[in-house]
């Protein structure tokens, strides 16, 4: 059932044929790292700038840590479901945890003066900055992120 | 509690003293992994809490990646240093990582200097 949630509805009409690579991992940052490395190695093989790899790596790190730590509360019996695909110059990733979800609007603005000294709450902000698109499902336990790469023609 | 520390608990920081300033270099190029960040945090905090260091200079020249969890540790470290009456300065932050500080507005929160020389003089 998860995958139906994961498939983005707003992508190009002829893109349905490109299958997602789907992986489920226990709530373990070591396992998450393997997935990150896999996606990264696929990025390396494409016309993607170092800066774009930096962006995806950081956003992926933040999203996976959120899913493992905040979503699944580090409960190893709960899984994190990752699905990703490349569509032309675009990468789509969905990360879904088995937690109760959250409302992204409830996350206080970490750049507000009164919150500046709070040691958390910056992950979501970094994801939004570094990816082209970041959307949560209604429950708030699944995030769809996409990144359009301009490396091939746009130069750095 | 009583078990021996895991192998990951090796030293993550290279610490040297220049006058009364404690200069810290990071061993890791990627400060991302949760467990890693935890250990780096503990080792940084102990410089203040246990060793009583007051002037801390963190040199990021070795660091290529940094996540929001690491930023959290730096914020906590800054609080510790400040309440001990000391000062924390960061230097040699790469362009990419500086952007992370700028997005989160932490470039205004921390004292950041371009290189170690100018940072040493800023204490």
PDB file of C-alpha atoms in Angstrom:
ATOM      1  CA  UNK A   1       0.000   0.000   0.000  1.00  0.00           C
ATOM      2  CA  UNK A   2       2.866   2.292   0.657  1.00  0.00           C
ATOM      3  CA  UNK A   3       3.921   2.540  -2.927  1.00  0.00           C
ATOM      4  CA  UNK A   4       0.620   3.976  -4.046  1.00  0.00           C
ATOM      5  CA  UNK A   5       1.285   6.803  -1.674  1.00  0.00           C
ATOM      6  CA  UNK A   6       4.757   7.205  -2.971  1.00  0.00           C
ATOM      7  CA  UNK A   7       4.140   7.623  -6.656  1.00  0.00           C
ATOM      8  CA  UNK A   8       4.131  11.323  -7.401  1.00  0.00           C
ATOM      9  CA  UNK A   9       1.081  12.388  -9.354  1.00  0.00           C
ATOM     10  CA  UNK A  10       2.483  15.500 -10.894  1.00  0.00           C
ATOM     11  CA  UNK A  11       5.311  14.102 -12.946  1.00  0.00           C
ATOM     12  CA  UNK A  12       5.453  14.046 -16.707  1.00  0.00           C
ATOM     13  CA  UNK A  13       2.685  12.034 -18.310  1.00  0.00           C
ATOM     14  CA  UNK A  14       4.928   9.594 -20.141  1.00  0.00           C
ATOM     15  CA  UNK A  15       7.036   8.878 -17.082  1.00  0.00           C
ATOM     16  CA  UNK A  16       4.843   6.166 -15.617  1.00  0.00           C
ATOM     17  CA  UNK A  17       6.901   3.553 -17.387  1.00  0.00           C
ATOM     18  CA  UNK A  18      10.024   4.394 -15.378  1.00  0.00           C
ATOM     19  CA  UNK A  19       9.874   2.124 -12.389  1.00  0.00           C
ATOM     20  CA  UNK A  20      10.890   3.138  -8.907  1.00  0.00           C
ATOM     21  CA  UNK A  21      13.671   1.267  -7.191  1.00  0.00           C
ATOM     22  CA  UNK A  22      12.127   0.408  -3.841  1.00  0.00           C
ATOM     23  CA  UNK A  23      14.076  -0.558  -0.730  1.00  0.00           C
ATOM     24  CA  UNK A  24      12.914  -1.137   2.828  1.00  0.00           C
ATOM     25  CA  UNK A  25      15.405  -0.919   5.659  1.00  0.00           C
ATOM     26  CA  UNK A  26      15.221  -1.250   9.445  1.00  0.00           C
ATOM     27  CA  UNK A  27      15.472   1.973  11.452  1.00  0.00           C
ATOM     28  CA  UNK A  28      19.237   2.001  11.464  1.00  0.00           C
ATOM     29  CA  UNK A  29      21.466   4.799  10.231  1.00  0.00           C
ATOM     30  CA  UNK A  30      24.040   2.271   9.042  1.00  0.00           C
ATOM     31  CA  UNK A  31      21.448   0.723   6.747  1.00  0.00           C
ATOM     32  CA  UNK A  32      20.406   4.179   5.596  1.00  0.00           C
ATOM     33  CA  UNK A  33      23.996   4.900   4.676  1.00  0.00           C
ATOM     34  CA  UNK A  34      24.066   1.997   2.248  1.00  0.00           C
ATOM     35  CA  UNK A  35      21.040   3.404   0.433  1.00  0.00           C
ATOM     36  CA  UNK A  36      22.621   6.853   0.359  1.00  0.00           C
ATOM     37  CA  UNK A  37      25.783   5.430  -1.119  1.00  0.00           C
ATOM     38  CA  UNK A  38      23.818   3.555  -3.761  1.00  0.00           C
ATOM     39  CA  UNK A  39      21.941   6.682  -4.862  1.00  0.00           C
ATOM     40  CA  UNK A  40      25.131   8.674  -4.749  1.00  0.00           C
ATOM     41  CA  UNK A  41      26.994   6.233  -6.954  1.00  0.00           C
ATOM     42  CA  UNK A  42      24.182   6.547  -9.487  1.00  0.00           C
ATOM     43  CA  UNK A  43      24.513  10.313  -9.331  1.00  0.00           C
ATOM     44  CA  UNK A  44      28.250  10.093  -9.887  1.00  0.00           C
ATOM     45  CA  UNK A  45      27.593   8.220 -13.113  1.00  0.00           C
ATOM     46  CA  UNK A  46      25.431  11.055 -14.432  1.00  0.00           C
ATOM     47  CA  UNK A  47      26.024  14.597 -15.593  1.00  0.00           C
ATOM     48  CA  UNK A  48      25.636  16.039 -12.157  1.00  0.00           C
ATOM     49  CA  UNK A  49      27.812  18.670 -10.509  1.00  0.00           C
ATOM     50  CA  UNK A  50      29.574  18.196  -7.177  1.00  0.00           C
ATOM     51  CA  UNK A  51      27.333  20.882  -5.791  1.00  0.00           C
ATOM     52  CA  UNK A  52      24.234  18.949  -6.822  1.00  0.00           C
ATOM     53  CA  UNK A  53      25.604  15.790  -5.251  1.00  0.00           C
ATOM     54  CA  UNK A  54      26.245  17.776  -2.062  1.00  0.00           C
ATOM     55  CA  UNK A  55      22.625  18.950  -2.151  1.00  0.00           C
ATOM     56  CA  UNK A  56      21.108  15.510  -2.599  1.00  0.00           C
ATOM     57  CA  UNK A  57      23.402  13.939  -0.030  1.00  0.00           C
ATOM     58  CA  UNK A  58      22.480  16.489   2.594  1.00  0.00           C
ATOM     59  CA  UNK A  59      18.731  16.382   1.897  1.00  0.00           C
ATOM     60  CA  UNK A  60      18.767  12.597   1.886  1.00  0.00           C
ATOM     61  CA  UNK A  61      20.663  12.512   5.161  1.00  0.00           C
ATOM     62  CA  UNK A  62      18.190  14.864   6.819  1.00  0.00           C
ATOM     63  CA  UNK A  63      15.139  13.010   5.490  1.00  0.00           C
ATOM     64  CA  UNK A  64      16.454   9.596   6.526  1.00  0.00           C
ATOM     65  CA  UNK A  65      17.437  10.781   9.995  1.00  0.00           C
ATOM     66  CA  UNK A  66      13.967  12.309  10.386  1.00  0.00           C
ATOM     67  CA  UNK A  67      12.320   9.033   9.366  1.00  0.00           C
ATOM     68  CA  UNK A  68      14.503   6.871  11.610  1.00  0.00           C
ATOM     69  CA  UNK A  69      14.725   9.125  14.640  1.00  0.00           C
ATOM     70  CA  UNK A  70      11.560  11.168  14.738  1.00  0.00           C
ATOM     71  CA  UNK A  71       9.258   8.916  12.686  1.00  0.00           C
ATOM     72  CA  UNK A  72      10.191   5.441  13.854  1.00  0.00           C
ATOM     73  CA  UNK A  73      11.778   6.566  17.127  1.00  0.00           C
ATOM     74  CA  UNK A  74      14.818   4.355  16.375  1.00  0.00           C
ATOM     75  CA  UNK A  75      12.598   1.280  16.721  1.00  0.00           C
ATOM     76  CA  UNK A  76      14.442  -1.299  14.628  1.00  0.00           C
ATOM     77  CA  UNK A  77      11.307  -3.370  14.155  1.00  0.00           C
ATOM     78  CA  UNK A  78       9.831  -0.474  12.187  1.00  0.00           C
ATOM     79  CA  UNK A  79      10.986   0.032   8.661  1.00  0.00           C
ATOM     80  CA  UNK A  80      11.831   2.952   6.458  1.00  0.00           C
ATOM     81  CA  UNK A  81      10.663   2.572   2.871  1.00  0.00           C
ATOM     82  CA  UNK A  82      12.685   4.314   0.225  1.00  0.00           C
ATOM     83  CA  UNK A  83      11.773   4.537  -3.446  1.00  0.00           C
ATOM     84  CA  UNK A  84      13.622   6.494  -6.083  1.00  0.00           C
ATOM     85  CA  UNK A  85      13.912   6.877  -9.821  1.00  0.00           C
ATOM     86  CA  UNK A  86      15.667   9.014 -12.357  1.00  0.00           C
ATOM     87  CA  UNK A  87      13.506  10.719 -14.974  1.00  0.00           C
ATOM     88  CA  UNK A  88      15.696  12.496 -17.453  1.00  0.00           C
ATOM     89  CA  UNK A  89      17.431  15.272 -15.537  1.00  0.00           C
ATOM     90  CA  UNK A  90      15.294  14.721 -12.475  1.00  0.00           C
ATOM     91  CA  UNK A  91      15.638  12.504  -9.424  1.00  0.00           C
ATOM     92  CA  UNK A  92      12.568  11.604  -7.386  1.00  0.00           C
ATOM     93  CA  UNK A  93      12.856  10.089  -3.935  1.00  0.00           C
ATOM     94  CA  UNK A  94      10.167   9.165  -1.467  1.00  0.00           C
ATOM     95  CA  UNK A  95      10.956   8.230   2.105  1.00  0.00           C
ATOM     96  CA  UNK A  96       8.207   6.763   4.246  1.00  0.00           C
ATOM     97  CA  UNK A  97       8.406   5.767   7.880  1.00  0.00           C
ATOM     98  CA  UNK A  98       6.034   3.767  10.054  1.00  0.00           C
ATOM     99  CA  UNK A  99       5.542   6.463  12.646  1.00  0.00           C
ATOM    100  CA  UNK A 100       2.418   8.524  13.313  1.00  0.00           C
ATOM    101  CA  UNK A 101       3.544  11.344  11.025  1.00  0.00           C
ATOM    102  CA  UNK A 102       3.796  15.045  11.769  1.00  0.00           C
ATOM    103  CA  UNK A 103       2.580  18.350  10.467  1.00  0.00           C
ATOM    104  CA  UNK A 104       5.452  20.227   8.820  1.00  0.00           C
ATOM    105  CA  UNK A 105       3.660  23.458   9.714  1.00  0.00           C
ATOM    106  CA  UNK A 106       4.165  22.634  13.404  1.00  0.00           C
ATOM    107  CA  UNK A 107       7.941  22.780  13.062  1.00  0.00           C
ATOM    108  CA  UNK A 108       9.008  26.146  14.453  1.00  0.00           C
ATOM    109  CA  UNK A 109      11.012  28.411  12.177  1.00  0.00           C
ATOM    110  CA  UNK A 110      14.596  27.670  13.275  1.00  0.00           C
ATOM    111  CA  UNK A 111      15.804  31.037  11.982  1.00  0.00           C
ATOM    112  CA  UNK A 112      13.470  33.024  14.234  1.00  0.00           C
ATOM    113  CA  UNK A 113      15.485  34.821  16.889  1.00  0.00           C
ATOM    114  CA  UNK A 114      13.764  32.966  19.718  1.00  0.00           C
ATOM    115  CA  UNK A 115      14.566  29.608  18.107  1.00  0.00           C
ATOM    116  CA  UNK A 116      18.085  30.274  16.917  1.00  0.00           C
ATOM    117  CA  UNK A 117      19.615  28.597  19.920  1.00  0.00           C
ATOM    118  CA  UNK A 118      17.449  25.498  19.697  1.00  0.00           C
ATOM    119  CA  UNK A 119      19.685  22.670  18.616  1.00  0.00           C
ATOM    120  CA  UNK A 120      17.103  21.053  16.323  1.00  0.00           C
ATOM    121  CA  UNK A 121      14.545  21.858  13.631  1.00  0.00           C
ATOM    122  CA  UNK A 122      16.891  22.685  10.782  1.00  0.00           C
ATOM    123  CA  UNK A 123      16.703  19.465   8.804  1.00  0.00           C
ATOM    124  CA  UNK A 124      13.454  20.240   7.020  1.00  0.00           C
ATOM    125  CA  UNK A 125      14.679  23.698   6.149  1.00  0.00           C
ATOM    126  CA  UNK A 126      17.827  22.304   4.560  1.00  0.00           C
ATOM    127  CA  UNK A 127      15.811  19.725   2.606  1.00  0.00           C
ATOM    128  CA  UNK A 128      13.618  22.487   1.188  1.00  0.00           C
ATOM    129  CA  UNK A 129      16.607  24.577   0.256  1.00  0.00           C
ATOM    130  CA  UNK A 130      18.621  21.880  -1.443  1.00  0.00           C
ATOM    131  CA  UNK A 131      15.889  20.019  -3.303  1.00  0.00           C
ATOM    132  CA  UNK A 132      13.659  21.349  -6.078  1.00  0.00           C
ATOM    133  CA  UNK A 133      10.547  20.081  -4.358  1.00  0.00           C
ATOM    134  CA  UNK A 134       9.706  18.687  -0.910  1.00  0.00           C
ATOM    135  CA  UNK A 135       6.172  17.526  -0.156  1.00  0.00           C
ATOM    136  CA  UNK A 136       4.757  15.532   2.722  1.00  0.00           C
ATOM    137  CA  UNK A 137       1.684  13.341   2.478  1.00  0.00           C
ATOM    138  CA  UNK A 138      -1.312  14.188   4.590  1.00  0.00           C
ATOM    139  CA  UNK A 139      -0.310  11.891   7.437  1.00  0.00           C
ATOM    140  CA  UNK A 140       3.157  13.397   7.460  1.00  0.00           C
ATOM    141  CA  UNK A 141       5.003  10.082   7.496  1.00  0.00           C
ATOM    142  CA  UNK A 142       6.022  10.168   3.844  1.00  0.00           C
ATOM    143  CA  UNK A 143       8.041  12.780   2.032  1.00  0.00           C
ATOM    144  CA  UNK A 144       8.480  13.150  -1.691  1.00  0.00           C
ATOM    145  CA  UNK A 145      11.562  15.052  -2.763  1.00  0.00           C
ATOM    146  CA  UNK A 146      12.723  15.802  -6.246  1.00  0.00           C
ATOM    147  CA  UNK A 147      15.793  17.444  -7.653  1.00  0.00           C
ATOM    148  CA  UNK A 148      16.214  18.785 -11.151  1.00  0.00           C
ATOM    149  CA  UNK A 149      19.836  18.647 -12.243  1.00  0.00           C
ATOM    150  CA  UNK A 150      21.172  21.478 -14.292  1.00  0.00           C
ATOM    151  CA  UNK A 151      24.716  20.216 -14.328  1.00  0.00           C
ATOM    152  CA  UNK A 152      24.694  18.959 -17.884  1.00  0.00           C
ATOM    153  CA  UNK A 153      23.789  22.263 -19.525  1.00  0.00           C
ATOM    154  CA  UNK A 154      23.598  24.852 -16.790  1.00  0.00           C
ATOM    155  CA  UNK A 155      27.194  24.586 -15.559  1.00  0.00           C
ATOM    156  CA  UNK A 156      27.964  25.466 -12.011  1.00  0.00           C
TER     157      UNK A 156
ATOM    158  CA  UNK B   1      27.205   1.280  31.120  1.00  0.00           C
ATOM    159  CA  UNK B   2      29.980  -0.976  32.315  1.00  0.00           C
ATOM    160  CA  UNK B   3      30.794  -2.395  28.893  1.00  0.00           C
ATOM    161  CA  UNK B   4      33.936  -1.275  27.128  1.00  0.00           C
ATOM    162  CA  UNK B   5      33.547   1.595  24.681  1.00  0.00           C
ATOM    163  CA  UNK B   6      32.790   0.663  21.054  1.00  0.00           C
ATOM    164  CA  UNK B   7      35.641   0.942  18.545  1.00  0.00           C
ATOM    165  CA  UNK B   8      33.957   4.013  17.028  1.00  0.00           C
ATOM    166  CA  UNK B   9      34.878   5.853  20.185  1.00  0.00           C
ATOM    167  CA  UNK B  10      38.314   6.677  18.895  1.00  0.00           C
ATOM    168  CA  UNK B  11      39.388  10.238  18.900  1.00  0.00           C
ATOM    169  CA  UNK B  12      37.451  12.318  16.386  1.00  0.00           C
ATOM    170  CA  UNK B  13      39.254  15.561  17.073  1.00  0.00           C
ATOM    171  CA  UNK B  14      42.827  16.704  16.756  1.00  0.00           C
ATOM    172  CA  UNK B  15      43.434  19.191  19.495  1.00  0.00           C
ATOM    173  CA  UNK B  16      46.414  21.529  19.840  1.00  0.00           C
ATOM    174  CA  UNK B  17      47.079  24.568  21.964  1.00  0.00           C
ATOM    175  CA  UNK B  18      48.307  27.831  20.510  1.00  0.00           C
ATOM    176  CA  UNK B  19      48.908  30.078  23.494  1.00  0.00           C
ATOM    177  CA  UNK B  20      45.699  29.947  25.508  1.00  0.00           C
ATOM    178  CA  UNK B  21      43.622  29.070  22.457  1.00  0.00           C
ATOM    179  CA  UNK B  22      42.568  25.479  21.863  1.00  0.00           C
ATOM    180  CA  UNK B  23      42.545  24.701  18.160  1.00  0.00           C
ATOM    181  CA  UNK B  24      40.401  21.771  17.102  1.00  0.00           C
ATOM    182  CA  UNK B  25      40.584  19.993  13.748  1.00  0.00           C
ATOM    183  CA  UNK B  26      38.060  17.344  12.760  1.00  0.00           C
ATOM    184  CA  UNK B  27      39.305  13.913  11.794  1.00  0.00           C
ATOM    185  CA  UNK B  28      36.161  13.163   9.766  1.00  0.00           C
ATOM    186  CA  UNK B  29      35.490  14.669   6.383  1.00  0.00           C
ATOM    187  CA  UNK B  30      31.782  13.975   6.684  1.00  0.00           C
ATOM    188  CA  UNK B  31      30.098  14.950   9.915  1.00  0.00           C
ATOM    189  CA  UNK B  32      26.828  13.263   9.095  1.00  0.00           C
ATOM    190  CA  UNK B  33      26.371   9.987  10.845  1.00  0.00           C
ATOM    191  CA  UNK B  34      24.238  10.231  13.951  1.00  0.00           C
ATOM    192  CA  UNK B  35      26.515   8.111  16.132  1.00  0.00           C
ATOM    193  CA  UNK B  36      29.536   9.937  14.857  1.00  0.00           C
ATOM    194  CA  UNK B  37      27.989  13.305  15.628  1.00  0.00           C
ATOM    195  CA  UNK B  38      27.157  12.107  19.119  1.00  0.00           C
ATOM    196  CA  UNK B  39      30.772  11.183  19.766  1.00  0.00           C
ATOM    197  CA  UNK B  40      32.134  14.386  18.224  1.00  0.00           C
ATOM    198  CA  UNK B  41      29.701  16.318  20.403  1.00  0.00           C
ATOM    199  CA  UNK B  42      30.843  14.554  23.568  1.00  0.00           C
ATOM    200  CA  UNK B  43      34.499  15.115  22.752  1.00  0.00           C
ATOM    201  CA  UNK B  44      33.897  18.802  22.045  1.00  0.00           C
ATOM    202  CA  UNK B  45      31.854  19.261  25.218  1.00  0.00           C
ATOM    203  CA  UNK B  46      34.509  17.581  27.351  1.00  0.00           C
ATOM    204  CA  UNK B  47      37.048  20.176  26.212  1.00  0.00           C
ATOM    205  CA  UNK B  48      34.909  22.748  28.008  1.00  0.00           C
ATOM    206  CA  UNK B  49      33.296  20.716  30.786  1.00  0.00           C
ATOM    207  CA  UNK B  50      36.284  18.624  31.835  1.00  0.00           C
ATOM    208  CA  UNK B  51      39.392  20.310  30.491  1.00  0.00           C
ATOM    209  CA  UNK B  52      38.103  23.796  31.269  1.00  0.00           C
ATOM    210  CA  UNK B  53      39.073  25.225  27.881  1.00  0.00           C
ATOM    211  CA  UNK B  54      37.646  28.662  27.347  1.00  0.00           C
ATOM    212  CA  UNK B  55      38.920  29.782  23.963  1.00  0.00           C
ATOM    213  CA  UNK B  56      37.957  27.276  21.317  1.00  0.00           C
ATOM    214  CA  UNK B  57      38.779  27.539  17.642  1.00  0.00           C
ATOM    215  CA  UNK B  58      37.167  24.930  15.396  1.00  0.00           C
ATOM    216  CA  UNK B  59      38.984  24.529  12.105  1.00  0.00           C
ATOM    217  CA  UNK B  60      36.716  23.009   9.433  1.00  0.00           C
ATOM    218  CA  UNK B  61      39.328  22.745   6.685  1.00  0.00           C
ATOM    219  CA  UNK B  62      39.013  18.967   6.669  1.00  0.00           C
ATOM    220  CA  UNK B  63      35.215  18.905   6.623  1.00  0.00           C
ATOM    221  CA  UNK B  64      33.253  18.437   3.413  1.00  0.00           C
ATOM    222  CA  UNK B  65      29.800  17.643   4.763  1.00  0.00           C
ATOM    223  CA  UNK B  66      27.843  18.673   7.809  1.00  0.00           C
ATOM    224  CA  UNK B  67      24.246  17.890   8.723  1.00  0.00           C
ATOM    225  CA  UNK B  68      21.725  19.737  10.849  1.00  0.00           C
ATOM    226  CA  UNK B  69      22.413  17.368  13.754  1.00  0.00           C
ATOM    227  CA  UNK B  70      26.021  18.575  13.758  1.00  0.00           C
ATOM    228  CA  UNK B  71      24.807  22.184  13.758  1.00  0.00           C
ATOM    229  CA  UNK B  72      22.829  21.324  16.881  1.00  0.00           C
ATOM    230  CA  UNK B  73      25.995  20.165  18.634  1.00  0.00           C
ATOM    231  CA  UNK B  74      27.788  23.368  17.673  1.00  0.00           C
ATOM    232  CA  UNK B  75      24.945  25.433  19.112  1.00  0.00           C
ATOM    233  CA  UNK B  76      25.106  23.502  22.379  1.00  0.00           C
ATOM    234  CA  UNK B  77      28.890  23.873  22.426  1.00  0.00           C
ATOM    235  CA  UNK B  78      28.559  27.603  21.909  1.00  0.00           C
ATOM    236  CA  UNK B  79      26.223  27.807  24.909  1.00  0.00           C
ATOM    237  CA  UNK B  80      28.645  25.862  27.075  1.00  0.00           C
ATOM    238  CA  UNK B  81      31.592  28.025  26.068  1.00  0.00           C
ATOM    239  CA  UNK B  82      29.635  31.223  26.606  1.00  0.00           C
ATOM    240  CA  UNK B  83      28.379  30.230  30.039  1.00  0.00           C
ATOM    241  CA  UNK B  84      31.957  29.334  31.004  1.00  0.00           C
ATOM    242  CA  UNK B  85      32.878  32.894  30.062  1.00  0.00           C
ATOM    243  CA  UNK B  86      34.792  31.769  26.980  1.00  0.00           C
ATOM    244  CA  UNK B  87      34.584  32.210  23.258  1.00  0.00           C
ATOM    245  CA  UNK B  88      33.997  29.910  20.302  1.00  0.00           C
ATOM    246  CA  UNK B  89      35.207  30.797  16.806  1.00  0.00           C
ATOM    247  CA  UNK B  90      34.865  28.742  13.619  1.00  0.00           C
ATOM    248  CA  UNK B  91      37.210  28.985  10.653  1.00  0.00           C
ATOM    249  CA  UNK B  92      38.165  27.513   7.272  1.00  0.00           C
ATOM    250  CA  UNK B  93      34.585  26.637   6.409  1.00  0.00           C
ATOM    251  CA  UNK B  94      34.193  25.566   2.785  1.00  0.00           C
ATOM    252  CA  UNK B  95      31.844  27.451   0.501  1.00  0.00           C
ATOM    253  CA  UNK B  96      29.314  24.610   0.466  1.00  0.00           C
ATOM    254  CA  UNK B  97      29.187  24.314   4.232  1.00  0.00           C
ATOM    255  CA  UNK B  98      29.093  28.053   4.698  1.00  0.00           C
ATOM    256  CA  UNK B  99      25.891  27.982   2.667  1.00  0.00           C
ATOM    257  CA  UNK B 100      24.405  25.571   5.224  1.00  0.00           C
ATOM    258  CA  UNK B 101      25.190  28.126   7.936  1.00  0.00           C
ATOM    259  CA  UNK B 102      23.714  30.930   5.839  1.00  0.00           C
ATOM    260  CA  UNK B 103      20.453  29.120   5.065  1.00  0.00           C
ATOM    261  CA  UNK B 104      19.900  28.443   8.747  1.00  0.00           C
ATOM    262  CA  UNK B 105      21.049  31.987   9.650  1.00  0.00           C
ATOM    263  CA  UNK B 106      23.687  30.494  11.894  1.00  0.00           C
ATOM    264  CA  UNK B 107      26.342  32.489  10.072  1.00  0.00           C
ATOM    265  CA  UNK B 108      25.139  35.386  12.229  1.00  0.00           C
ATOM    266  CA  UNK B 109      24.943  33.305  15.376  1.00  0.00           C
ATOM    267  CA  UNK B 110      28.512  32.007  15.236  1.00  0.00           C
ATOM    268  CA  UNK B 111      31.684  33.976  14.921  1.00  0.00           C
ATOM    269  CA  UNK B 112      33.121  32.710  11.647  1.00  0.00           C
ATOM    270  CA  UNK B 113      36.530  33.699  10.308  1.00  0.00           C
ATOM    271  CA  UNK B 114      38.024  32.914   6.946  1.00  0.00           C
ATOM    272  CA  UNK B 115      41.268  31.265   8.047  1.00  0.00           C
ATOM    273  CA  UNK B 116      43.046  30.116  11.182  1.00  0.00           C
ATOM    274  CA  UNK B 117      45.397  33.085  11.310  1.00  0.00           C
ATOM    275  CA  UNK B 118      42.653  35.689  11.345  1.00  0.00           C
ATOM    276  CA  UNK B 119      40.631  33.558  13.748  1.00  0.00           C
ATOM    277  CA  UNK B 120      43.519  33.378  16.233  1.00  0.00           C
ATOM    278  CA  UNK B 121      43.768  37.139  16.155  1.00  0.00           C
ATOM    279  CA  UNK B 122      40.035  37.543  16.708  1.00  0.00           C
ATOM    280  CA  UNK B 123      40.102  36.139  20.255  1.00  0.00           C
TER     281      UNK B 123
END
